[in-house]
PDB file of C-alpha atoms in Angstrom:
ATOM      1  CA  ASP R   1      29.529 -27.586  52.714  1.00  0.00           C
ATOM      2  CA  ALA R   2      30.721 -27.870  49.147  1.00  0.00           C
ATOM      3  CA  GLY R   3      28.133 -27.755  46.410  1.00  0.00           C
ATOM      4  CA  VAL R   4      28.092 -29.869  43.287  1.00  0.00           C
ATOM      5  CA  THR R   5      31.527 -29.905  41.642  1.00  0.00           C
ATOM      6  CA  GLN R   6      32.308 -30.696  38.018  1.00  0.00           C
ATOM      7  CA  SER R   7      35.516 -31.208  36.113  1.00  0.00           C
ATOM      8  CA  PRO R   8      36.966 -30.080  33.877  1.00  0.00           C
ATOM      9  CA  THR R   9      35.503 -26.576  33.573  1.00  0.00           C
ATOM     10  CA  HIS R  10      36.344 -26.294  29.881  1.00  0.00           C
ATOM     11  CA  LEU R  11      37.250 -28.837  27.242  1.00  0.00           C
ATOM     12  CA  ILE R  12      38.063 -28.668  23.536  1.00  0.00           C
ATOM     13  CA  LYS R  13      37.824 -31.795  21.405  1.00  0.00           C
ATOM     14  CA  THR R  14      37.700 -32.609  17.709  1.00  0.00           C
ATOM     15  CA  ARG R  15      35.000 -34.488  15.842  1.00  0.00           C
ATOM     16  CA  GLY R  16      35.116 -38.248  16.344  1.00  0.00           C
ATOM     17  CA  GLN R  17      36.910 -38.074  19.675  1.00  0.00           C
ATOM     18  CA  GLN R  18      35.560 -39.305  22.983  1.00  0.00           C
ATOM     19  CA  VAL R  19      35.106 -37.277  26.161  1.00  0.00           C
ATOM     20  CA  THR R  20      34.546 -38.029  29.851  1.00  0.00           C
ATOM     21  CA  LEU R  21      33.037 -35.468  32.197  1.00  0.00           C
ATOM     22  CA  ARG R  22      32.998 -35.850  35.970  1.00  0.00           C
ATOM     23  CA  CYS R  23      30.660 -34.786  38.748  1.00  0.00           C
ATOM     24  CA  SER R  24      30.741 -34.976  42.534  1.00  0.00           C
ATOM     25  CA  PRO R  25      27.378 -34.500  44.235  1.00  0.00           C
ATOM     26  CA  ILE R  26      26.609 -32.594  47.400  1.00  0.00           C
ATOM     27  CA  SER R  27      27.586 -34.611  50.470  1.00  0.00           C
ATOM     28  CA  GLY R  28      24.691 -36.855  51.450  1.00  0.00           C
ATOM     29  CA  HIS R  29      23.067 -36.752  48.013  1.00  0.00           C
ATOM     30  CA  LYS R  30      22.729 -40.111  46.317  1.00  0.00           C
ATOM     31  CA  SER R  31      21.237 -39.114  42.986  1.00  0.00           C
ATOM     32  CA  VAL R  32      22.987 -37.444  40.052  1.00  0.00           C
ATOM     33  CA  SER R  33      21.390 -36.124  36.880  1.00  0.00           C
ATOM     34  CA  TRP R  34      23.078 -34.901  33.705  1.00  0.00           C
ATOM     35  CA  TYR R  35      21.796 -32.153  31.420  1.00  0.00           C
ATOM     36  CA  GLN R  36      22.961 -30.669  28.111  1.00  0.00           C
ATOM     37  CA  GLN R  37      22.500 -26.928  27.638  1.00  0.00           C
ATOM     38  CA  VAL R  38      23.016 -25.608  24.141  1.00  0.00           C
ATOM     39  CA  LEU R  39      23.620 -21.875  23.822  1.00  0.00           C
ATOM     40  CA  GLY R  40      20.382 -19.926  24.097  1.00  0.00           C
ATOM     41  CA  GLN R  41      18.309 -22.856  25.327  1.00  0.00           C
ATOM     42  CA  GLY R  42      17.271 -24.340  28.637  1.00  0.00           C
ATOM     43  CA  PRO R  43      18.978 -27.481  29.974  1.00  0.00           C
ATOM     44  CA  GLN R  44      17.833 -30.781  28.436  1.00  0.00           C
ATOM     45  CA  PHE R  45      17.715 -33.940  30.525  1.00  0.00           C
ATOM     46  CA  ILE R  46      20.177 -36.701  29.543  1.00  0.00           C
ATOM     47  CA  PHE R  47      20.356 -39.188  32.437  1.00  0.00           C
ATOM     48  CA  GLN R  48      19.548 -39.700  36.073  1.00  0.00           C
ATOM     49  CA  TYR R  49      21.374 -42.170  38.325  1.00  0.00           C
ATOM     50  CA  TYR R  50      20.468 -43.249  41.823  1.00  0.00           C
ATOM     51  CA  GLU R  51      22.416 -45.782  43.863  1.00  0.00           C
ATOM     52  CA  LYS R  52      24.479 -46.642  40.756  1.00  0.00           C
ATOM     53  CA  GLU R  53      21.389 -47.548  38.746  1.00  0.00           C
ATOM     54  CA  GLU R  54      20.032 -45.609  35.771  1.00  0.00           C
ATOM     55  CA  ARG R  55      16.597 -44.276  36.691  1.00  0.00           C
ATOM     56  CA  GLY R  56      15.819 -42.150  33.680  1.00  0.00           C
ATOM     57  CA  ARG R  57      17.096 -41.346  30.220  1.00  0.00           C
ATOM     58  CA  GLY R  58      16.289 -38.441  27.934  1.00  0.00           C
ATOM     59  CA  ASN R  59      16.107 -38.412  24.156  1.00  0.00           C
ATOM     60  CA  PHE R  60      19.838 -38.733  23.437  1.00  0.00           C
ATOM     61  CA  PRO R  61      21.669 -41.221  21.189  1.00  0.00           C
ATOM     62  CA  ASP R  62      23.591 -44.233  22.467  1.00  0.00           C
ATOM     63  CA  ARG R  63      26.831 -42.278  22.022  1.00  0.00           C
ATOM     64  CA  PHE R  64      25.953 -40.809  25.412  1.00  0.00           C
ATOM     65  CA  SER R  65      26.513 -43.034  28.437  1.00  0.00           C
ATOM     66  CA  ALA R  66      27.025 -42.521  32.137  1.00  0.00           C
ATOM     67  CA  ARG R  67      27.764 -44.344  35.318  1.00  0.00           C
ATOM     68  CA  GLN R  68      27.657 -43.693  39.044  1.00  0.00           C
ATOM     69  CA  PHE R  69      30.269 -44.884  41.500  1.00  0.00           C
ATOM     70  CA  PRO R  70      29.873 -46.229  45.074  1.00  0.00           C
ATOM     71  CA  ASN R  71      30.766 -42.772  46.434  1.00  0.00           C
ATOM     72  CA  TYR R  72      27.865 -41.381  44.334  1.00  0.00           C
ATOM     73  CA  SER R  73      30.104 -39.412  41.987  1.00  0.00           C
ATOM     74  CA  SER R  74      29.325 -39.814  38.321  1.00  0.00           C
ATOM     75  CA  GLU R  75      30.884 -39.729  34.874  1.00  0.00           C
ATOM     76  CA  LEU R  76      29.250 -38.811  31.588  1.00  0.00           C
ATOM     77  CA  ASN R  77      30.866 -40.258  28.454  1.00  0.00           C
ATOM     78  CA  VAL R  78      30.226 -39.113  24.925  1.00  0.00           C
ATOM     79  CA  ASN R  79      31.679 -41.097  22.019  1.00  0.00           C
ATOM     80  CA  ALA R  80      32.195 -40.130  18.380  1.00  0.00           C
ATOM     81  CA  LEU R  81      31.765 -36.437  19.089  1.00  0.00           C
ATOM     82  CA  LEU R  82      29.817 -34.299  16.653  1.00  0.00           C
ATOM     83  CA  LEU R  83      29.930 -30.533  16.231  1.00  0.00           C
ATOM     84  CA  GLY R  84      26.403 -30.403  17.645  1.00  0.00           C
ATOM     85  CA  ASP R  85      27.616 -31.866  20.936  1.00  0.00           C
ATOM     86  CA  SER R  86      29.192 -28.498  21.756  1.00  0.00           C
ATOM     87  CA  ALA R  87      27.330 -27.328  24.837  1.00  0.00           C
ATOM     88  CA  LEU R  88      27.451 -26.716  28.571  1.00  0.00           C
ATOM     89  CA  TYR R  89      27.043 -30.049  30.364  1.00  0.00           C
ATOM     90  CA  LEU R  90      25.433 -29.664  33.747  1.00  0.00           C
ATOM     91  CA  CYS R  91      25.348 -32.086  36.622  1.00  0.00           C
ATOM     92  CA  ALA R  92      22.659 -31.842  39.287  1.00  0.00           C
ATOM     93  CA  SER R  93      22.541 -33.723  42.569  1.00  0.00           C
ATOM     94  CA  SER R  94      19.631 -34.564  44.806  1.00  0.00           C
ATOM     95  CA  LEU R  95      18.874 -36.719  47.824  1.00  0.00           C
ATOM     96  CA  GLY R  96      17.142 -39.368  45.753  1.00  0.00           C
ATOM     97  CA  PRO R  97      13.614 -40.748  45.674  1.00  0.00           C
ATOM     98  CA  THR R  98      11.565 -39.392  48.525  1.00  0.00           C
ATOM     99  CA  ARG R  99       7.895 -39.129  49.254  1.00  0.00           C
ATOM    100  CA  GLY R 100       7.854 -35.595  48.007  1.00  0.00           C
ATOM    101  CA  THR R 101       9.618 -33.918  45.109  1.00  0.00           C
ATOM    102  CA  ASP R 102      13.340 -34.513  44.850  1.00  0.00           C
ATOM    103  CA  THR R 103      14.878 -31.045  44.446  1.00  0.00           C
ATOM    104  CA  GLN R 104      17.952 -30.914  42.211  1.00  0.00           C
ATOM    105  CA  TYR R 105      20.921 -28.589  42.738  1.00  0.00           C
ATOM    106  CA  PHE R 106      23.185 -27.787  39.803  1.00  0.00           C
ATOM    107  CA  GLY R 107      26.935 -27.619  39.451  1.00  0.00           C
ATOM    108  CA  PRO R 108      28.750 -24.929  37.407  1.00  0.00           C
ATOM    109  CA  GLY R 109      28.958 -27.126  34.332  1.00  0.00           C
ATOM    110  CA  THR R 110      31.618 -28.241  31.876  1.00  0.00           C
ATOM    111  CA  ARG R 111      31.832 -26.221  28.673  1.00  0.00           C
ATOM    112  CA  LEU R 112      32.574 -28.653  25.796  1.00  0.00           C
ATOM    113  CA  THR R 113      33.625 -27.291  22.435  1.00  0.00           C
ATOM    114  CA  VAL R 114      33.866 -29.697  19.496  1.00  0.00           C
ATOM    115  CA  LEU R 115      35.910 -28.464  16.524  1.00  0.00           C
TER     116      LEU R 115
ATOM    117  CA  GLY K   1       6.602 -34.358  23.917  1.00  0.00           C
ATOM    118  CA  GLN K   2       6.318 -32.122  26.944  1.00  0.00           C
ATOM    119  CA  GLN K   3       7.265 -28.508  26.303  1.00  0.00           C
ATOM    120  CA  LEU K   4       7.242 -25.361  28.339  1.00  0.00           C
ATOM    121  CA  ASN K   5       6.479 -21.982  26.802  1.00  0.00           C
ATOM    122  CA  GLN K   6       8.274 -19.280  28.733  1.00  0.00           C
ATOM    123  CA  SER K   7       7.663 -15.595  28.116  1.00  0.00           C
ATOM    124  CA  PRO K   8       8.860 -13.048  27.524  1.00  0.00           C
ATOM    125  CA  GLN K   9      12.060 -14.185  25.836  1.00  0.00           C
ATOM    126  CA  SER K  10      13.848 -11.057  27.038  1.00  0.00           C
ATOM    127  CA  MET K  11      13.071  -7.942  29.035  1.00  0.00           C
ATOM    128  CA  PHE K  12      14.669  -4.523  29.310  1.00  0.00           C
ATOM    129  CA  ILE K  13      13.641  -2.653  32.442  1.00  0.00           C
ATOM    130  CA  GLN K  14      14.753   0.270  34.581  1.00  0.00           C
ATOM    131  CA  GLU K  15      16.317  -0.384  37.960  1.00  0.00           C
ATOM    132  CA  GLY K  16      13.610  -0.309  40.614  1.00  0.00           C
ATOM    133  CA  GLU K  17      10.850  -1.590  38.353  1.00  0.00           C
ATOM    134  CA  ASP K  18       8.890  -4.770  39.011  1.00  0.00           C
ATOM    135  CA  VAL K  19       9.273  -7.752  36.680  1.00  0.00           C
ATOM    136  CA  SER K  20       6.840 -10.472  35.741  1.00  0.00           C
ATOM    137  CA  MET K  21       7.473 -13.592  33.662  1.00  0.00           C
ATOM    138  CA  ASN K  22       5.462 -16.743  33.150  1.00  0.00           C
ATOM    139  CA  CYS K  23       5.515 -20.275  31.922  1.00  0.00           C
ATOM    140  CA  THR K  24       2.771 -22.411  30.401  1.00  0.00           C
ATOM    141  CA  SER K  25       2.576 -26.023  29.380  1.00  0.00           C
ATOM    142  CA  SER K  26       0.167 -28.403  27.708  1.00  0.00           C
ATOM    143  CA  SER K  27       1.149 -30.980  30.348  1.00  0.00           C
ATOM    144  CA  ILE K  28       0.451 -31.168  34.067  1.00  0.00           C
ATOM    145  CA  PHE K  29       3.396 -31.010  36.449  1.00  0.00           C
ATOM    146  CA  ASN K  30       3.648 -31.982  40.130  1.00  0.00           C
ATOM    147  CA  THR K  31       6.232 -29.317  40.837  1.00  0.00           C
ATOM    148  CA  TRP K  32       7.170 -25.986  39.308  1.00  0.00           C
ATOM    149  CA  LEU K  33      10.674 -24.639  39.768  1.00  0.00           C
ATOM    150  CA  TRP K  34      12.271 -21.289  39.019  1.00  0.00           C
ATOM    151  CA  TYR K  35      16.031 -21.053  38.455  1.00  0.00           C
ATOM    152  CA  LYS K  36      18.412 -18.164  37.713  1.00  0.00           C
ATOM    153  CA  GLN K  37      21.546 -18.684  35.661  1.00  0.00           C
ATOM    154  CA  ASP K  38      24.452 -16.251  35.541  1.00  0.00           C
ATOM    155  CA  PRO K  39      27.015 -16.386  32.723  1.00  0.00           C
ATOM    156  CA  GLY K  40      29.409 -19.315  33.055  1.00  0.00           C
ATOM    157  CA  GLU K  41      27.525 -20.872  35.934  1.00  0.00           C
ATOM    158  CA  GLY K  42      24.901 -23.521  36.505  1.00  0.00           C
ATOM    159  CA  PRO K  43      21.273 -22.679  37.294  1.00  0.00           C
ATOM    160  CA  VAL K  44      20.565 -21.754  40.906  1.00  0.00           C
ATOM    161  CA  LEU K  45      17.215 -22.716  42.423  1.00  0.00           C
ATOM    162  CA  LEU K  46      15.184 -19.658  43.439  1.00  0.00           C
ATOM    163  CA  ILE K  47      11.766 -21.024  44.321  1.00  0.00           C
ATOM    164  CA  ALA K  48      10.140 -24.465  44.311  1.00  0.00           C
ATOM    165  CA  LEU K  49       6.347 -24.842  44.208  1.00  0.00           C
ATOM    166  CA  TYR K  50       4.794 -28.156  45.181  1.00  0.00           C
ATOM    167  CA  LYS K  51       1.039 -27.588  45.292  1.00  0.00           C
ATOM    168  CA  ALA K  52      -1.505 -26.189  42.847  1.00  0.00           C
ATOM    169  CA  GLY K  53      -2.458 -22.650  43.846  1.00  0.00           C
ATOM    170  CA  GLU K  54       0.610 -22.273  46.073  1.00  0.00           C
ATOM    171  CA  LEU K  55       2.063 -18.772  46.312  1.00  0.00           C
ATOM    172  CA  THR K  56       5.616 -18.633  47.660  1.00  0.00           C
ATOM    173  CA  SER K  57       7.998 -15.759  48.301  1.00  0.00           C
ATOM    174  CA  ASN K  58      11.772 -15.621  48.598  1.00  0.00           C
ATOM    175  CA  GLY K  59      12.776 -12.055  49.449  1.00  0.00           C
ATOM    176  CA  ARG K  60      11.778  -9.850  46.513  1.00  0.00           C
ATOM    177  CA  LEU K  61      10.750 -12.890  44.473  1.00  0.00           C
ATOM    178  CA  THR K  62       7.232 -14.303  44.418  1.00  0.00           C
ATOM    179  CA  ALA K  63       6.072 -17.288  42.400  1.00  0.00           C
ATOM    180  CA  GLN K  64       2.775 -19.095  42.021  1.00  0.00           C
ATOM    181  CA  PHE K  65       1.821 -22.604  40.956  1.00  0.00           C
ATOM    182  CA  GLY K  66      -1.218 -22.314  38.690  1.00  0.00           C
ATOM    183  CA  ILE K  67      -4.489 -23.952  39.709  1.00  0.00           C
ATOM    184  CA  THR K  68      -4.571 -26.032  36.515  1.00  0.00           C
ATOM    185  CA  ARG K  69      -0.989 -27.257  37.289  1.00  0.00           C
ATOM    186  CA  LYS K  70      -0.069 -26.209  33.756  1.00  0.00           C
ATOM    187  CA  ASP K  71       1.383 -22.781  34.450  1.00  0.00           C
ATOM    188  CA  SER K  72       3.435 -20.676  36.830  1.00  0.00           C
ATOM    189  CA  PHE K  73       4.593 -17.094  37.129  1.00  0.00           C
ATOM    190  CA  LEU K  74       7.530 -15.365  38.776  1.00  0.00           C
ATOM    191  CA  ASN K  75       7.496 -11.762  39.940  1.00  0.00           C
ATOM    192  CA  ILE K  76      10.518  -9.749  41.015  1.00  0.00           C
ATOM    193  CA  SER K  77       9.820  -6.532  42.886  1.00  0.00           C
ATOM    194  CA  ALA K  78      12.038  -3.437  42.933  1.00  0.00           C
ATOM    195  CA  SER K  79      14.679  -4.849  40.597  1.00  0.00           C
ATOM    196  CA  ILE K  80      18.365  -4.253  41.324  1.00  0.00           C
ATOM    197  CA  PRO K  81      21.430  -4.636  39.077  1.00  0.00           C
ATOM    198  CA  SER K  82      22.297  -8.112  40.413  1.00  0.00           C
ATOM    199  CA  ASP K  83      18.935  -9.410  39.161  1.00  0.00           C
ATOM    200  CA  VAL K  84      20.417  -9.428  35.647  1.00  0.00           C
ATOM    201  CA  GLY K  85      20.620 -12.929  34.230  1.00  0.00           C
ATOM    202  CA  ILE K  86      18.558 -15.659  32.638  1.00  0.00           C
ATOM    203  CA  TYR K  87      15.547 -17.002  34.505  1.00  0.00           C
ATOM    204  CA  PHE K  88      14.320 -20.510  33.727  1.00  0.00           C
ATOM    205  CA  CYS K  89      11.060 -22.094  34.670  1.00  0.00           C
ATOM    206  CA  ALA K  90      11.010 -25.855  34.975  1.00  0.00           C
ATOM    207  CA  GLY K  91       8.280 -28.406  35.468  1.00  0.00           C
ATOM    208  CA  GLN K  92       8.996 -31.610  37.328  1.00  0.00           C
ATOM    209  CA  ILE K  93       7.089 -34.864  37.313  1.00  0.00           C
ATOM    210  CA  GLY K  94       8.757 -37.746  39.076  1.00  0.00           C
ATOM    211  CA  ASP K  95      12.461 -37.690  38.304  1.00  0.00           C
ATOM    212  CA  LYS K  96      12.088 -35.766  35.071  1.00  0.00           C
ATOM    213  CA  ILE K  97      12.541 -31.992  34.826  1.00  0.00           C
ATOM    214  CA  ILE K  98      11.587 -30.052  31.700  1.00  0.00           C
ATOM    215  CA  PHE K  99      13.027 -26.546  31.319  1.00  0.00           C
ATOM    216  CA  GLY K 100      11.682 -23.533  29.476  1.00  0.00           C
ATOM    217  CA  LYS K 101      13.921 -21.598  27.095  1.00  0.00           C
ATOM    218  CA  GLY K 102      14.523 -18.845  29.605  1.00  0.00           C
ATOM    219  CA  THR K 103      13.793 -15.154  30.060  1.00  0.00           C
ATOM    220  CA  ARG K 104      16.833 -12.904  29.744  1.00  0.00           C
ATOM    221  CA  LEU K 105      16.539  -9.926  32.088  1.00  0.00           C
ATOM    222  CA  HIS K 106      18.426  -6.719  31.292  1.00  0.00           C
ATOM    223  CA  ILE K 107      18.415  -3.773  33.698  1.00  0.00           C
ATOM    224  CA  LEU K 108      19.054  -0.291  32.410  1.00  0.00           C
ATOM    225  CA  PRO K 109      20.852   2.114  34.731  1.00  0.00           C
TER     226      PRO K 109
END
């Protein structure tokens, strides 16, 4: 079975532009989470979506938005890009709310460089 | 806010040596997770711990969920070259996962 897939793998943008990143979860997983990983740091939580609804949001500005589609794939949008948005953007998929802990599995990430 | 303190920041060891790294927090977590990240890839889940005091092994890896629910450690026995990479601890409560800053493992030939 395919794991979590993300596209594109690399992206270069200039300040002020907008970017859309895409993620397809593991088959059967209904929840998608997005993380930002700046060089030398651990991933930081941005959003979680389950059944097309936002379930959680990290400490990120409104320039960051996301949505989940009926097939459970997801897009992360970032508007008015800043140099500091340069990072690896990771998508993680999971089954969704369960009685126990919902284990997340990560994709390879999209490397965004803002010039 | 919730933060995880992961140590050491980096390690240089000889092949065959055992490795130990740990993570502490001022907050209580329901789950502790250990991930490994290779260059250019996303983190890969190594071990998940769901219960305070739990000790779990995955091959040469062993991890424990601290009794206070505020800490965890990961041990790697008999290190091999493919163990090189960055190891992240993460605490999960509900849908939210908080990551440590990582331990970079270097193995000398």
